[in-house]
Amino acid sequence: MKKLVYLVFLVLLVFLGLGIACSNPTKEQQAALAAEGYYRHLLAGEYDHFLEGRVGADSLPEDYREQLLTGYRQFMAQQQAKHGGITAVSISNVRTDSLDGYTSVFLLICFGDSTQEEIVVPMVDTGDGRWRMK
């Protein structure tokens, strides 16, 4: 009986440990989720939020900022005309380059015409707990 209690206690500790480990995403997972989130903003037509995901976006001159937003709108219109729009974005892979100091997030872009494309989004940890596109 005593062995059974110890076994149950050990199993509970293992599951508790796994739960704690799963609740804290790795830096690569954080970068991947941030990149995916920024591209979901792009799909939703929230171009300002997509632009906020870029490194240095907060210090852009207003006219350049407007040019970038116009470019995003044009890009989405092109994708609509060519492929029936972008229907989904998902994380394909993540790799960190410790020498260059950024994490490459591979996103799978799914189009309305059933084609797919994998893109690479370099992500940088800004040091304040946020990840931004390079």
Coordinates of C-alpha atoms in Angstrom, one line a residue:
M1 CA 0.0 0.0 0.0
K2 CA 2.8 2.4 0.9
K3 CA 4.5 1.7 -2.5
L4 CA 1.2 2.5 -4.3
V5 CA 1.0 5.9 -2.5
Y6 CA 4.5 6.7 -3.5
L7 CA 3.8 5.7 -7.1
V8 CA 0.7 7.8 -7.3
F9 CA 2.6 10.7 -5.7
L10 CA 5.5 10.3 -8.3
V11 CA 3.0 10.2 -11.2
L12 CA 1.3 13.4 -9.9
L13 CA 4.7 15.1 -9.7
V14 CA 5.6 14.1 -13.3
F15 CA 2.3 15.4 -14.6
L16 CA 2.6 18.6 -12.6
G17 CA 6.1 19.1 -14.0
L18 CA 4.9 18.5 -17.5
G19 CA 2.1 21.1 -17.0
I20 CA 4.6 23.7 -15.8
A21 CA 7.0 23.0 -18.7
C22 CA 4.1 23.3 -21.2
S23 CA 2.8 26.6 -19.8
N24 CA 6.0 28.5 -20.4
P25 CA 6.6 28.8 -24.2
T26 CA 10.2 28.8 -25.4
K27 CA 11.6 31.9 -27.1
E28 CA 11.2 30.2 -30.5
Q29 CA 7.5 29.5 -29.7
Q30 CA 7.1 33.1 -28.7
A31 CA 8.7 34.4 -31.9
A32 CA 6.6 32.0 -34.0
L33 CA 3.3 33.1 -32.3
A34 CA 4.2 36.7 -32.7
A35 CA 4.9 36.3 -36.4
E36 CA 1.8 34.4 -37.0
G37 CA -0.2 37.0 -35.1
Y38 CA 1.2 39.9 -37.2
Y39 CA 0.3 38.1 -40.4
R40 CA -3.2 37.4 -39.1
H41 CA -3.5 41.2 -38.6
L42 CA -2.5 41.6 -42.3
L43 CA -5.2 39.1 -43.4
A44 CA -7.8 40.9 -41.3
G45 CA -6.9 44.2 -43.0
E46 CA -5.5 45.6 -39.8
Y47 CA -2.4 47.1 -41.6
D48 CA -1.5 49.4 -38.7
H49 CA -1.2 46.4 -36.4
F50 CA 0.9 44.6 -38.9
L51 CA 3.2 47.6 -39.3
E52 CA 3.6 47.8 -35.5
G53 CA 5.1 44.4 -35.7
R54 CA 8.2 45.7 -37.5
V55 CA 11.4 46.7 -35.8
G56 CA 11.6 50.5 -35.7
A57 CA 8.0 51.1 -36.8
D58 CA 7.5 53.5 -33.9
S59 CA 10.1 55.9 -35.3
L60 CA 9.0 56.0 -39.0
P61 CA 8.3 59.3 -40.6
E62 CA 4.6 59.7 -41.2
D63 CA 4.9 59.9 -45.1
Y64 CA 6.9 56.6 -45.2
R65 CA 4.5 55.0 -42.8
E66 CA 1.6 55.8 -45.1
Q67 CA 3.6 54.5 -48.1
L68 CA 4.1 51.2 -46.3
L69 CA 0.4 50.9 -45.4
T70 CA -0.6 51.6 -49.0
G71 CA 1.9 48.9 -50.1
Y72 CA 0.2 46.4 -47.7
R73 CA -3.2 47.2 -49.1
Q74 CA -1.9 46.8 -52.7
F75 CA -0.2 43.5 -51.8
M76 CA -3.5 42.1 -50.4
A77 CA -5.4 43.3 -53.4
Q78 CA -2.9 41.6 -55.7
Q79 CA -3.2 38.3 -53.7
Q80 CA -7.0 38.6 -54.0
A81 CA -6.7 39.0 -57.8
K82 CA -4.1 36.4 -58.4
H83 CA -5.0 33.7 -55.9
G84 CA -8.4 34.5 -54.5
G85 CA -6.9 36.0 -51.5
I86 CA -5.0 34.6 -48.5
T87 CA -7.2 32.2 -46.5
A88 CA -4.9 31.1 -43.7
V89 CA -1.5 31.4 -42.1
S90 CA 0.1 28.8 -40.0
I91 CA 3.5 28.1 -38.4
S92 CA 5.6 25.6 -40.4
N93 CA 9.0 25.7 -38.6
V94 CA 11.2 27.9 -36.4
R95 CA 15.0 28.1 -36.3
T96 CA 17.2 30.4 -34.2
D97 CA 20.5 31.7 -35.6
S98 CA 22.5 32.5 -32.5
L99 CA 25.3 34.2 -34.5
D100 CA 23.0 36.7 -36.3
G101 CA 20.8 37.2 -33.3
Y102 CA 17.4 36.5 -34.8
T103 CA 14.9 33.7 -35.1
S104 CA 13.6 32.6 -38.5
V105 CA 9.9 31.8 -38.5
F106 CA 8.6 29.8 -41.4
L107 CA 5.0 30.5 -42.1
L108 CA 2.8 28.6 -44.5
I109 CA 0.5 30.9 -46.5
C110 CA -2.7 29.3 -47.9
F111 CA -4.4 30.9 -50.8
G112 CA -8.0 30.8 -52.0
D113 CA -7.1 28.9 -55.1
S114 CA -5.7 26.0 -52.9
T115 CA -2.0 26.9 -53.6
Q116 CA 0.4 27.3 -50.7
E117 CA 3.6 29.2 -50.2
E118 CA 6.2 29.1 -47.4
I119 CA 7.7 32.4 -46.3
V120 CA 10.5 33.2 -43.9
V121 CA 9.9 35.9 -41.4
P122 CA 13.1 37.0 -39.4
M123 CA 12.1 37.9 -35.9
V124 CA 14.0 39.9 -33.3
D125 CA 13.6 39.9 -29.5
T126 CA 13.4 43.6 -28.6
G127 CA 14.4 42.9 -25.0
D128 CA 11.1 44.0 -23.5
G129 CA 9.4 40.7 -24.0
R130 CA 8.1 41.5 -27.5
W131 CA 9.1 40.0 -30.8
R132 CA 9.2 42.1 -33.9
M133 CA 9.7 41.4 -37.6
K134 CA 13.1 42.4 -38.8

